[in-house]
Each structure stands twice: as C-alpha cells, then as structure tokens.
Short mmCIF file of C-alpha atoms in Angstrom, two decimals:
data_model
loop_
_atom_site.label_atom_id
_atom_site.label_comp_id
_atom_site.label_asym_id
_atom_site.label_seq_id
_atom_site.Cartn_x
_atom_site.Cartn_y
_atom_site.Cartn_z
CA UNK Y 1 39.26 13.50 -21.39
CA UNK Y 2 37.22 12.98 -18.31
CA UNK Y 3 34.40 10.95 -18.32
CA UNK Y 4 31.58 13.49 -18.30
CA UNK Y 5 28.95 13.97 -15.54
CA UNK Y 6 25.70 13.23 -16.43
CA UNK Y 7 23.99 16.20 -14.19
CA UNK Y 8 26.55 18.54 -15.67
CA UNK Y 9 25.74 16.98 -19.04
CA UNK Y 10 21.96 17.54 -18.11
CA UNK Y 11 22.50 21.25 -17.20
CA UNK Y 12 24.81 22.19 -20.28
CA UNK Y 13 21.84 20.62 -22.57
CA UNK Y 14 19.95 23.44 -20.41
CA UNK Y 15 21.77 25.67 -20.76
CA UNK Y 16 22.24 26.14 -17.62
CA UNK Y 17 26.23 26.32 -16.94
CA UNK Y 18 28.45 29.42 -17.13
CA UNK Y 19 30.21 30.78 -19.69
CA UNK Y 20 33.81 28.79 -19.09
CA UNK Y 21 31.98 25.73 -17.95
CA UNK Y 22 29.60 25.52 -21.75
CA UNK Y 23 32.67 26.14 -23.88
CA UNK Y 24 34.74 23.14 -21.86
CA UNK Y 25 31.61 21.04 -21.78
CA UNK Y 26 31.26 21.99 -25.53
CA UNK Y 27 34.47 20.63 -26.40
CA UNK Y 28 34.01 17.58 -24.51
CA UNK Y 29 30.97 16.72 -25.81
CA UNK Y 30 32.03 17.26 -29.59
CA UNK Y 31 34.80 14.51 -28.58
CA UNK Y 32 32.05 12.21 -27.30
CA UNK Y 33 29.80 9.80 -29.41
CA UNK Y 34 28.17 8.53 -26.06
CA UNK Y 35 27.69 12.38 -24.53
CA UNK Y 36 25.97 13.20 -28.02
CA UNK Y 37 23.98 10.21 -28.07
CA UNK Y 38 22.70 10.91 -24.22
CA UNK Y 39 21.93 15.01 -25.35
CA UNK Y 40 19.85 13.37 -28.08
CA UNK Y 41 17.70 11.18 -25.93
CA UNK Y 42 17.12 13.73 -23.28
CA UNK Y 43 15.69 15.85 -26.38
CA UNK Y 44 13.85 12.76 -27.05
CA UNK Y 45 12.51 13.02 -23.68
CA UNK Y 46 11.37 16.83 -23.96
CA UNK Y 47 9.70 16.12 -27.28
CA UNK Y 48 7.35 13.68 -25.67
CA UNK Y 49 6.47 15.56 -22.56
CA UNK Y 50 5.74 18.40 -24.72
CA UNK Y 51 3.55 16.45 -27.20
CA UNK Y 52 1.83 14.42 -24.04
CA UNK Y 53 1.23 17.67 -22.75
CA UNK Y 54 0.10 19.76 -25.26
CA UNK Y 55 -1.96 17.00 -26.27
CA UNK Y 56 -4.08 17.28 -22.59
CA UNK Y 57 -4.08 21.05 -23.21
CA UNK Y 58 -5.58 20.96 -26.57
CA UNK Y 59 -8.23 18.45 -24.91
CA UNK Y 60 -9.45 21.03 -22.68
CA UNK Y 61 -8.82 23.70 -24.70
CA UNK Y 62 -12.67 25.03 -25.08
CA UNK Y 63 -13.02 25.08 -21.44
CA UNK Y 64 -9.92 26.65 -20.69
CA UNK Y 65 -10.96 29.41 -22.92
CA UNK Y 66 -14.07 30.16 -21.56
CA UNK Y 67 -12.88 29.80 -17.96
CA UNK Y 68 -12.58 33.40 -17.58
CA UNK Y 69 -16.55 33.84 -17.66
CA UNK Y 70 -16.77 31.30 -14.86
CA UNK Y 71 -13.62 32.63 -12.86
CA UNK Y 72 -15.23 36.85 -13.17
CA UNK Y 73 -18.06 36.39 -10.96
CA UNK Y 74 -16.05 34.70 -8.01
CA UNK Y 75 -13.07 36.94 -8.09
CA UNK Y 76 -15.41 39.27 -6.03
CA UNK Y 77 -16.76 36.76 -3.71
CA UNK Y 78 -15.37 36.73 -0.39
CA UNK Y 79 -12.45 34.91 0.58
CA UNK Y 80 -12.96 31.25 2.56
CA UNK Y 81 -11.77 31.70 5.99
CA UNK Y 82 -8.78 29.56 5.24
CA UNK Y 83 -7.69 31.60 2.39
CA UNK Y 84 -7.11 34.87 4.95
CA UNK Y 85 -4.53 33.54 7.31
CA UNK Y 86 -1.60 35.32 7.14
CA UNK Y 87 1.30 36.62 8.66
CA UNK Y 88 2.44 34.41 11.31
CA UNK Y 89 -0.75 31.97 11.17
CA UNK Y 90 -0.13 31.12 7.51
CA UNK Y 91 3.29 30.54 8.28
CA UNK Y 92 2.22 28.29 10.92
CA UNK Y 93 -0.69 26.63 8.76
CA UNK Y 94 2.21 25.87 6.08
CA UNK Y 95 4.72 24.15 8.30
CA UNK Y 96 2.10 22.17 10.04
CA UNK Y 97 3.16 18.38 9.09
CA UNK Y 98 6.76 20.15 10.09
CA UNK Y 99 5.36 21.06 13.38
CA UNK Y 100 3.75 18.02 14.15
CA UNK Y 101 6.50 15.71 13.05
CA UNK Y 102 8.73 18.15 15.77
CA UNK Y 103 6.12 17.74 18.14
CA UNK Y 104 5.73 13.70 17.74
CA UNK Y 105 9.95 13.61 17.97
CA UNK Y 106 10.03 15.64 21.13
CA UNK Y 107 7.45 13.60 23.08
CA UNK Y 108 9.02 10.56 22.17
CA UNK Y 109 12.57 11.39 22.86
CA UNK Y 110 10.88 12.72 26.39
CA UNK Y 111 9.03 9.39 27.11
CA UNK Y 112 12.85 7.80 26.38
CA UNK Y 113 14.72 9.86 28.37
CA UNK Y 114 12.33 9.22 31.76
CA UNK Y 115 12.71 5.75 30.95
CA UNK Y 116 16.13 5.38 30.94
CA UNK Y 117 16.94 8.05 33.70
CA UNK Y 118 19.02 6.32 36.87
CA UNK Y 119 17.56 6.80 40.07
CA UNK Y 120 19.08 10.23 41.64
CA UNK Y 121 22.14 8.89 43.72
CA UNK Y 122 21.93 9.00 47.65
CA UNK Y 123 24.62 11.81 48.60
CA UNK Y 124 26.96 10.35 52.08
CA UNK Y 125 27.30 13.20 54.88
CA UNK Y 126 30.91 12.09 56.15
CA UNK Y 127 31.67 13.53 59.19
CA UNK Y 128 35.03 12.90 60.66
CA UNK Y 129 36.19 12.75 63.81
CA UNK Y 130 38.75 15.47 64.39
CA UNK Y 131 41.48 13.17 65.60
CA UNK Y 132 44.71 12.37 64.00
CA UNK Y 133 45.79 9.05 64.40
CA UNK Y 134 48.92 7.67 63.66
CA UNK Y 135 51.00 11.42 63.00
CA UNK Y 136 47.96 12.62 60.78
CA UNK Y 137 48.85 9.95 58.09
CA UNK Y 138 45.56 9.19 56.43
CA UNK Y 139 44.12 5.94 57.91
CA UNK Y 140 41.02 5.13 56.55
CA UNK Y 141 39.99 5.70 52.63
CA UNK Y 142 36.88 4.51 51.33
CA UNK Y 143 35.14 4.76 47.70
CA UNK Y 144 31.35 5.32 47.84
CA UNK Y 145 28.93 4.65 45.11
CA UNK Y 146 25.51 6.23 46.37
CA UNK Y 147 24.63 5.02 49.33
CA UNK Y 148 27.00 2.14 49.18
CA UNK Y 149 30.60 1.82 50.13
CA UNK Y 150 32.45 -0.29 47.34
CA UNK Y 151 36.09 -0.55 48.94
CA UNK Y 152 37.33 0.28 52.45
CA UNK Y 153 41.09 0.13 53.60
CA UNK Y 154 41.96 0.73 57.15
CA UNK Y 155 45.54 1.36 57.46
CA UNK Y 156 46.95 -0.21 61.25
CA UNK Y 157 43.27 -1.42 61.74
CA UNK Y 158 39.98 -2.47 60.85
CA UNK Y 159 36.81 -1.41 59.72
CA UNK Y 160 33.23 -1.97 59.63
CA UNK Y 161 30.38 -0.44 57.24
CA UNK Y 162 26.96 -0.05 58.46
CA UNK Y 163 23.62 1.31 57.44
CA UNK Y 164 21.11 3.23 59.67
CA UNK Y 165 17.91 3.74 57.93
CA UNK Y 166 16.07 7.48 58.07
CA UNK Y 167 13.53 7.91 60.90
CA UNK Y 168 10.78 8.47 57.95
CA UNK Y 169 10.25 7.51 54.57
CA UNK Y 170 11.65 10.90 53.01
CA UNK Y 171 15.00 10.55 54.79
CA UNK Y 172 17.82 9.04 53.55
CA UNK Y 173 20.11 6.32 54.89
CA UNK Y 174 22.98 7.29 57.00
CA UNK Y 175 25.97 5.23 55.74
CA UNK Y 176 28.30 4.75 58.55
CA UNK Y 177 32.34 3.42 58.92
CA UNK Y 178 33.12 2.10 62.07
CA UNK Y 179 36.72 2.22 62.05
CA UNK Y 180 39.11 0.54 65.08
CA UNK Y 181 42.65 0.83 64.78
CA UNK Y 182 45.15 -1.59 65.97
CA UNK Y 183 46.76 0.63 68.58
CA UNK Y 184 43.38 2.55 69.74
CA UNK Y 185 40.57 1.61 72.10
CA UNK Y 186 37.47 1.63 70.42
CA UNK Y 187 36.51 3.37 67.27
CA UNK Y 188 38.18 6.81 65.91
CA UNK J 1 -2.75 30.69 -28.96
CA UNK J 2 0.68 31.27 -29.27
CA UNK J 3 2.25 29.66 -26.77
CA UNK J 4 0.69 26.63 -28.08
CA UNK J 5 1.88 26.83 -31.35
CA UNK J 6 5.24 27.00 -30.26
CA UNK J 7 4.76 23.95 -28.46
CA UNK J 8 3.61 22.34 -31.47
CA UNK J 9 6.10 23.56 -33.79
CA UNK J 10 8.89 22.57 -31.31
CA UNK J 11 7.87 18.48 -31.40
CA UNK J 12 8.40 18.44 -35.58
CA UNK J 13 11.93 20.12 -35.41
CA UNK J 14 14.88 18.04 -36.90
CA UNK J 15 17.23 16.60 -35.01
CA UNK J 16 19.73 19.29 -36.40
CA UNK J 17 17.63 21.95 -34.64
CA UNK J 18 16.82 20.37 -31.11
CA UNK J 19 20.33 20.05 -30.86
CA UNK J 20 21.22 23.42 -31.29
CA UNK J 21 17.97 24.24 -29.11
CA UNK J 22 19.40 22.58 -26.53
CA UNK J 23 22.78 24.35 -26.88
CA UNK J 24 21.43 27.89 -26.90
CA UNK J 25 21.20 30.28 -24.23
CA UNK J 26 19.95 29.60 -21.12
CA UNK J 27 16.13 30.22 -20.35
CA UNK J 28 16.67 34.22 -19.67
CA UNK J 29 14.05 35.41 -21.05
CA UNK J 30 11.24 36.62 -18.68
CA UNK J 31 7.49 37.25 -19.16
CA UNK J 32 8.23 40.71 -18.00
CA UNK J 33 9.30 41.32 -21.83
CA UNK J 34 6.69 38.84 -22.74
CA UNK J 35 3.91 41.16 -24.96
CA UNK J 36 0.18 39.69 -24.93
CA UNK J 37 -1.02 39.80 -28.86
CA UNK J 38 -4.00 41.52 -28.20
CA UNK J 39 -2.00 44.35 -25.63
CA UNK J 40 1.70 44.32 -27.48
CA UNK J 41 2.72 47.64 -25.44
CA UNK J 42 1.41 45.83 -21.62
CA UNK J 43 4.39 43.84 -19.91
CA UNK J 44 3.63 42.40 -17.36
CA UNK J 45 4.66 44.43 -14.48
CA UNK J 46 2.13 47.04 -16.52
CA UNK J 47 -0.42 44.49 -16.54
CA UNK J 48 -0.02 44.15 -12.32
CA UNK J 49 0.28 47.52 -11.44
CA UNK J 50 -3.10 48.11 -13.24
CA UNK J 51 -4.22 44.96 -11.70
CA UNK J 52 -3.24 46.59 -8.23
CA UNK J 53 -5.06 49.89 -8.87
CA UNK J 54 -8.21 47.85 -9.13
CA UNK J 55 -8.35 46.87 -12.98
CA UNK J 56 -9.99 43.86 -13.61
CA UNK J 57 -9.40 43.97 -17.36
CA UNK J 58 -5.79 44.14 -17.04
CA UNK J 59 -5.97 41.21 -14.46
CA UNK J 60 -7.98 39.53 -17.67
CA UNK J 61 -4.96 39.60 -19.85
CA UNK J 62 -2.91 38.09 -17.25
CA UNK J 63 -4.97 35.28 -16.97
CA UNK J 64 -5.39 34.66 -21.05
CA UNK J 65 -1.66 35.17 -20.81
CA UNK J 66 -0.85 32.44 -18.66
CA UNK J 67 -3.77 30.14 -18.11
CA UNK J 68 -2.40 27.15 -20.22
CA UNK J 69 0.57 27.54 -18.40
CA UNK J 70 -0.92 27.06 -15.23
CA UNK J 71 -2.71 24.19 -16.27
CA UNK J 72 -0.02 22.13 -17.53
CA UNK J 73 1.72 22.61 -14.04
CA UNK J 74 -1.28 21.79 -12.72
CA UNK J 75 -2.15 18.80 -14.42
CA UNK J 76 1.50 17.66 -14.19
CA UNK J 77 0.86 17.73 -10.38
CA UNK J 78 -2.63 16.29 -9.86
CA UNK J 79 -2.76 14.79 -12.85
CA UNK J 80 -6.68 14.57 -13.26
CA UNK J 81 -7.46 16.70 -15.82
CA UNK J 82 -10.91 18.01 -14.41
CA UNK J 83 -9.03 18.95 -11.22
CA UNK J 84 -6.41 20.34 -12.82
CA UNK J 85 -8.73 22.91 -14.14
CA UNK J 86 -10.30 23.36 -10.46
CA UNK J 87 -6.66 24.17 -9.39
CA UNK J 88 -6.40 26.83 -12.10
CA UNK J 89 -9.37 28.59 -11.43
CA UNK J 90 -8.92 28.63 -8.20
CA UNK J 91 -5.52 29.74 -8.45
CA UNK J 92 -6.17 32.93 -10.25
CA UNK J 93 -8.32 33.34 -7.95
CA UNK J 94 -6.06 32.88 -5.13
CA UNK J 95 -3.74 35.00 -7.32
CA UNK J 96 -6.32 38.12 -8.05
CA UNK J 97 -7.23 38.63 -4.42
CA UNK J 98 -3.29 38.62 -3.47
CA UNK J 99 -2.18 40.53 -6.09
CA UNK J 100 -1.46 43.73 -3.42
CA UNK J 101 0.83 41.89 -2.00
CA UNK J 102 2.88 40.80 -5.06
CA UNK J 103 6.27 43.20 -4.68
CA UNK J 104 7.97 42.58 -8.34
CA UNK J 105 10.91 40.77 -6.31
CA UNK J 106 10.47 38.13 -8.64
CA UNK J 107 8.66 37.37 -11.91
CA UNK J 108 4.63 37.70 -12.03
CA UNK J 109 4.60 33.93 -13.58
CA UNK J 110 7.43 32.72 -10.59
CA UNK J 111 5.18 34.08 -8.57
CA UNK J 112 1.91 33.01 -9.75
CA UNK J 113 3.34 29.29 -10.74
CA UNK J 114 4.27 28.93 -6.42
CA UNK J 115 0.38 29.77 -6.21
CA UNK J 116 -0.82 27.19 -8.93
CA UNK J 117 1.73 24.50 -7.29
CA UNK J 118 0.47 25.39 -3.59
CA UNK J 119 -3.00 25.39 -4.30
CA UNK J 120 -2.37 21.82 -6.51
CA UNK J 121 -0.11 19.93 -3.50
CA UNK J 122 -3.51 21.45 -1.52
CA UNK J 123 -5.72 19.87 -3.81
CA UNK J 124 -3.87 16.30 -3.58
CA UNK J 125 -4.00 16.34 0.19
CA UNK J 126 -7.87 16.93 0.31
CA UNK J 127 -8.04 14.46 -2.26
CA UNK J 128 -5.61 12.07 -0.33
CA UNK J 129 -4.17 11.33 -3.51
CA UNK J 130 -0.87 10.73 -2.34
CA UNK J 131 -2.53 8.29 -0.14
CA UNK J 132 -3.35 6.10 -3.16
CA UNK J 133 -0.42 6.68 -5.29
CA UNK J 134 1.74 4.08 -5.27
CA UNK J 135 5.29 6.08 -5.97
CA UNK J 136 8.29 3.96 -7.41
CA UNK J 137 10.32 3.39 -4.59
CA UNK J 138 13.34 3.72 -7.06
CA UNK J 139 12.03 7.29 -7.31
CA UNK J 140 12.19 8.10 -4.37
CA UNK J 141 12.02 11.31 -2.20
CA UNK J 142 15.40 12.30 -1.30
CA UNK J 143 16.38 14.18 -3.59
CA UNK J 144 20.18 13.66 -2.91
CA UNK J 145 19.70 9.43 -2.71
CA UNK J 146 19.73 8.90 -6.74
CA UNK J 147 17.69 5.96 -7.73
CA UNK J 148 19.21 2.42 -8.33
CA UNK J 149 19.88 1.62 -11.76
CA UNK J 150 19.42 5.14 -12.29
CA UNK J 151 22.60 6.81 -11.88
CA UNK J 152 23.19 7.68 -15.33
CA UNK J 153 21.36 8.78 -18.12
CA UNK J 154 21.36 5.86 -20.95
CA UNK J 155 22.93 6.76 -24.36
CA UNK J 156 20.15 5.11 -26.29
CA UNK J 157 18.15 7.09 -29.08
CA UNK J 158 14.73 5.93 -29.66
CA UNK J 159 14.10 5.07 -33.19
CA UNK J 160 12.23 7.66 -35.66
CA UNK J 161 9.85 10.47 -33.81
CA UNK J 162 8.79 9.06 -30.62
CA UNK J 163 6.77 12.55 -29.93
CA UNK J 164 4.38 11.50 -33.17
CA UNK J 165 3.70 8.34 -30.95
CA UNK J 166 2.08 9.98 -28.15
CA UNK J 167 -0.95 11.04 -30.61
CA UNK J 168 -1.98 6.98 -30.20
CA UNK J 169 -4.01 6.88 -27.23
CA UNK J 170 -2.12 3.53 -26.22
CA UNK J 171 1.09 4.97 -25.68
CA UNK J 172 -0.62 8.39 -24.02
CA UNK J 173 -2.15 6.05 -21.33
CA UNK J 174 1.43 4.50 -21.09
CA UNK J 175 3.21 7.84 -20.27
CA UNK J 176 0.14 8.64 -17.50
CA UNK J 177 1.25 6.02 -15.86
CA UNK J 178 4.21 6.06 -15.86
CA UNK J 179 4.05 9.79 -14.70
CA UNK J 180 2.01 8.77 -12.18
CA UNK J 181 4.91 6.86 -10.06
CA UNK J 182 6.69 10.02 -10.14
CA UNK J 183 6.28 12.15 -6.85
CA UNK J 184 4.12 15.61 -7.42
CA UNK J 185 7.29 17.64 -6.83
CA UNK J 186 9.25 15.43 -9.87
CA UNK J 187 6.50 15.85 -12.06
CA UNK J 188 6.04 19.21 -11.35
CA UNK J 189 10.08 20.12 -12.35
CA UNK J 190 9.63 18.10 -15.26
CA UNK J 191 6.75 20.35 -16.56
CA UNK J 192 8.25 23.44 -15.76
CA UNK J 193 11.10 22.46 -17.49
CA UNK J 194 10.13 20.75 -20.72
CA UNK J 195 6.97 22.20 -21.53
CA UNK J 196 7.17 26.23 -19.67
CA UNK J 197 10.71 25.96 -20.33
CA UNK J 198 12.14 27.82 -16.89
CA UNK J 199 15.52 27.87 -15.83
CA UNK J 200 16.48 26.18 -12.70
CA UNK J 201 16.71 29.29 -10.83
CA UNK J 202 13.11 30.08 -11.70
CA UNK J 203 12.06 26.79 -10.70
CA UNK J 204 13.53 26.82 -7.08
CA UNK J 205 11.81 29.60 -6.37
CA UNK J 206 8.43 28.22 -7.21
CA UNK J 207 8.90 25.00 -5.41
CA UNK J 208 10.87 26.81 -2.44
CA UNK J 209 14.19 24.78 -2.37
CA UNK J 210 17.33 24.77 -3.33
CA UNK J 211 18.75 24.97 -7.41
CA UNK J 212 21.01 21.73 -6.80
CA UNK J 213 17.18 20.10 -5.50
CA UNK J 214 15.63 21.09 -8.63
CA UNK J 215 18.84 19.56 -10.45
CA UNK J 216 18.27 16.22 -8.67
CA UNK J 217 14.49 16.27 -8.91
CA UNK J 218 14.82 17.02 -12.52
CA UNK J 219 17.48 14.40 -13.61
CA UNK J 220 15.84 11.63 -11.68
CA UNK J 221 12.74 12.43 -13.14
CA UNK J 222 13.93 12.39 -17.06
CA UNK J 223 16.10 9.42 -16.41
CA UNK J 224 13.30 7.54 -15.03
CA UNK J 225 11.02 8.63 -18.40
CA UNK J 226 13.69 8.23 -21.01
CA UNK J 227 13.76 4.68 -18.87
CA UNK J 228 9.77 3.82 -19.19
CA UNK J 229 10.02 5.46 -22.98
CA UNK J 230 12.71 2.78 -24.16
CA UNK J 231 10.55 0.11 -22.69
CA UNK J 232 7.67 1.43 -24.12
CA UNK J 233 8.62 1.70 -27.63
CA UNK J 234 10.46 -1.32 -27.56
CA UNK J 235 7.59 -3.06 -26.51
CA UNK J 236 5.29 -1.41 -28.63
CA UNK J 237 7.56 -2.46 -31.45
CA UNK J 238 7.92 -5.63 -30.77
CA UNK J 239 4.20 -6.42 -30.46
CA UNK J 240 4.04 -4.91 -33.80
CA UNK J 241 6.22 -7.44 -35.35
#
C-alpha cells in the first residue's frame, strides 16, 4: 500500500474527494493504524475550534441578538464616500498594495537599467578609395570597436591609425587608416 | 439558536460518530435549502429577492439567519471580540446597501462571508494589526512553501475530551494565542471550515483564490493547532502532576 498523503488524507476526512478517490482512500485507511490515528486527531482539532468558538459566540451572545436594533437605523444612512467606488475605481482601490508594489518594481528596475546602460558606440564612416591594388585582392582589413580600431593587417604594406577630433563638441571623431603599400607611392 | 446548538451538540459526540462525521458526504448542502425557524417556507434566494424589492423585514431574517456566522469569521480574522462585532454590523450593512447587485451566481452566505472577510482584512489594516502581530515564521505566507517540521500531520490522539478543556479559561487564552501567530487568511479557512463547515470550493470563492490555496492554507493551519494542542495538554498535564 502506498504511504498515504496527508493533504489527500485531510480532504477525504472532508469529504472532499470524488467518488473513486473516497472508496480507494477508504480502503487504505481501514488498512492503516497511523492514517486512523491522524483522522482522529484532526477531529480532535475541529472539536476544539468549535468549542473555542462557540464559547466567544455564546460570550457575546446578548449583543449579537440585539444588534439588529442598532444595525436598522443605519441601513438607511448614506453610504461613506469610500463605500461607493465602483466599477473600475473599486477595482483599482482593491489592487492598490498590487499597484504600488508594480509601480515600486518598475522604477527600480528603470533606475538599474540607466545605470548599467554602455555608452552608445561611435559609428566609423569608412570611405574607400576606389582603387584596386594588387589585382583587387583585399589589402587592408581592420576590426573596429566604436571609435577604436582593435586589429589592422595590411597585406604588401603598412598601415597607420589616426584620430581627427570633430570641429565641435557634438561631432564625432573621424577614425582614419592611413594605409601605404609596399609597391605604391604614398597612401591608397 | 439553532445553529448553535448544533455546534454544541457536535463537541460531546463519541468518537464512533466524529468518525463517521468525518466520512460522510461532502459539505453540499447550501443555505439556499437552509429554512429560518421562524419563516420555514423563505429560502434564501426568497429572502433576497424580497430584500431587492425593498423589504427590510425579509433582509431581517437574513441577518438573524446568519449573524453568528459572520461573527465567528469575523472574530477568527480580527480576533478582538468587540471589533469583531464592528465588522459584522458593518458588514450587513455593507451587505444591505449591495444587495441589488447580488446576481444568485453563487450562494447568499458565499457571497455575504467575501463581504464579512473584506470588510475584517479592512478593519486590521486601519487597525495596523498586522503591524503588531508577530506571525510564526514557520507559518508562513506562501501557501505552497509548507512549514518546517510541519510537513505531516502527527498521528497522536490527545487523551480524553480535549474540547471540554477549552471551557477553563487557561487553556482558552492558550488557543488565542496560539491563533494569533496564524496569518488572517489561515485563521479565516480554519473557521470556515471547522466551525461554518464549507467545502473548499465555497471557501475559495470567499477568499478569492484558488481550491488547492485553501487546501494548503487549511492543512498548515490544523497542523500547526493539533501542534500547539499536544503541547498544550501535555503541559497542562504535566503541571497537574
């Protein structure tokens, strides 16, 4: 036999399984000295909260019974401004610790993402000059990161990086690859 | 009156008869085919469709009809007993001037019982109760996390008729606070279940979640009493000694 689940234990004791599932359960339990003994303390359980409880009830029973004399006179009264939201409002009103958890989240994941953003990256106008050296094998290739060249080969030559600055503070950098090839005179 | 006498009569029953209690049908039966004494031919979707039409009297029997009710869900949630009586009064209230927009989707208790547990979570906010309870942390609030040392239910009876003991004021004051380290929303299943005796269906859709939430909620919240209730007695025993 499979050792029983308590929940499932819990919910047969409630009644609260299917058909199929309380005659299995049923049988298991009838085969089970420890599944009996847990039905009987959750009963055990019940039988207090129903005597704690009925115990508070009884306590206040006089002016439970005579609420309805106090309760007649306001059920007239106008309703508290809070008390007449509806529709989308109340909806609102309800989910407000919701909204302002959301809220809370979404500024902070903002404030994170600025912080961590990387500066925008410097695009590199490459012009080339129309010129095929060399039986139009390629003769210069060069990786760029931003505005700065990371590797340069010059195949048959040499070549030289160099940065001229914008005329004004809004312009960017003009990255520039002086290339001279073995064979040539002066740069391509 | 007679909903308390059943109550009563249910805490003397042999251990014969809570057992086959406990193995009987599930909670079906609704307060729609509930009759009050004093209006035996009045259900209760009568009793709200009079209500609707602007009878006050008929709104009367619903509240004599349910009124202990409320205030044992109520008092399970705020526990104070003064306030839980604010929270009932208030709301009927709440309940009598909404009552044209009740549709008979679901039961008039379900539906007044979500009213009663709003207007009580309402009350413990203004009251920043939950500010100064101090919840078990075992407890919890997720309902899917269970407890540690509380995944299982324990096997062990309590001697004689523990439900006698609550009449000594000792033991009473033990249970409050014991209930108080549960969260509103455990105590709150606990009553519905044990003392208004709804089914887990008609619980979720008081509290607005889920049935397997209720489940949790309600398992974590017995385990942790039939927990504090073995420690009780067997203290209370041994002092006696």
């Amino acid at each position: 036999m499979a050792k029983l689940d308590d929940k499932q234990l819990m919910a047969f004791a409630d009644g609260e399984l299917d058909a199929n599932e309380m005659a299995a359960l049923k049988k298991d339990v009838a085969g089970s000295t420890d599944a009996q003994a847990k039905l009987e303390s959750l009963g055990q359980v019940g039988d207090v909260m129903r005597a704690y409880y009925d115990d508070a009830i009884e306590a206040k029973g006089p002016l439970l019974d005579s609420m309805w004399w106090r309760l007649e006179d306001k059920l007239d009264e106008p309703a508290q401004a809070e008390d007449t939201a509806t529709g989308f409002w109340a909806w609102l009103f309800e989910r407000r610790a919701h909204l302002a958890t959301g809220l809370i989240g979404g500024l902070a994941g903002a404030l994170i993402v600025m912080s961590t953003q990387t500066p925008p990256v410097n695009t590199v106008t490459v012009k080339y000059v129309d010129r095929i050296i060399n039986n139009g094998n390629q003769v210069v290739s060069a990786s760029v990161e931003g505005d700065i060249v990371e590797e340069l080969e010059v195949v048959g030559g040499t070549g030289t990086v160099m940065q001229i600055p914008g005329e004004n503070e809004s312009d960017s950098d003009t990255t520039v690859i002086w290339v001279t090839v073995s064979d040539a005179e002066g740069p391509i | 009156m007679s909903a308390v006498n059943k109550r009563q009569q249910v805490t003397s029953i042999s251990e014969g008869e809570r057992a086959s209690k406990r193995s009987a049908a599930p909670a079906t039966e609704t307060c729609d085919d509930q009759e009050a004494p004093e209006n035996p031919d009045r259900t209760d979707k009568d009793l709200v469709a009079a209500c609707q039409a602007g009878d006050k009297d008929a709104f009367r029997v619903l509240f004599q009809r349910y009124q202990r009710r409320a205030y044992s869900l109520a008092l399970g949630v705020v526990r104070d007993p003064d306030q839980a009586l604010d929270v009932v009064q208030d709301g009927f209230i709440k309940a009598y001037r909404h009552i044209g927009n009740f549709q008979g989707t679901a039961s008039f208790y379900t539906w007044l019982y979500r009213i009663v547990m709003n207007v009580a979570i309402d009350h413990l906010r203004k009251k920043k109760r939950s500010a100064a309870v101090d919840y078990d942390d075992a407890i919890g609030h997720s309902e899917e996390d269970a407890p540690v040392g509380m995944e299982a239910l324990s096997p062990t009876i309590l001697r004689g008729d523990p439900a006698k003991e609550v009449a000594r004021r000792e033991i009473r004051e033990q249970i409050s606070a014991a209930l108080a380290k549960l969260s509103p929303n455990h105590r709150a299943v606990l009553v519905m279940r044990e003392i208004d005796g709804m089914s887990y269906e008609q619980m979720s859709q008081v509290i607005k979640c889920s049935k397997g939430t209720i489940m949790s909620r309600l398992f974590h919240a017995r385990r942790y009493m039939q927990q504090h209730l073995l420690e009780m007695m067997n203290a209370d025993k041994d002092g006696g000694s």
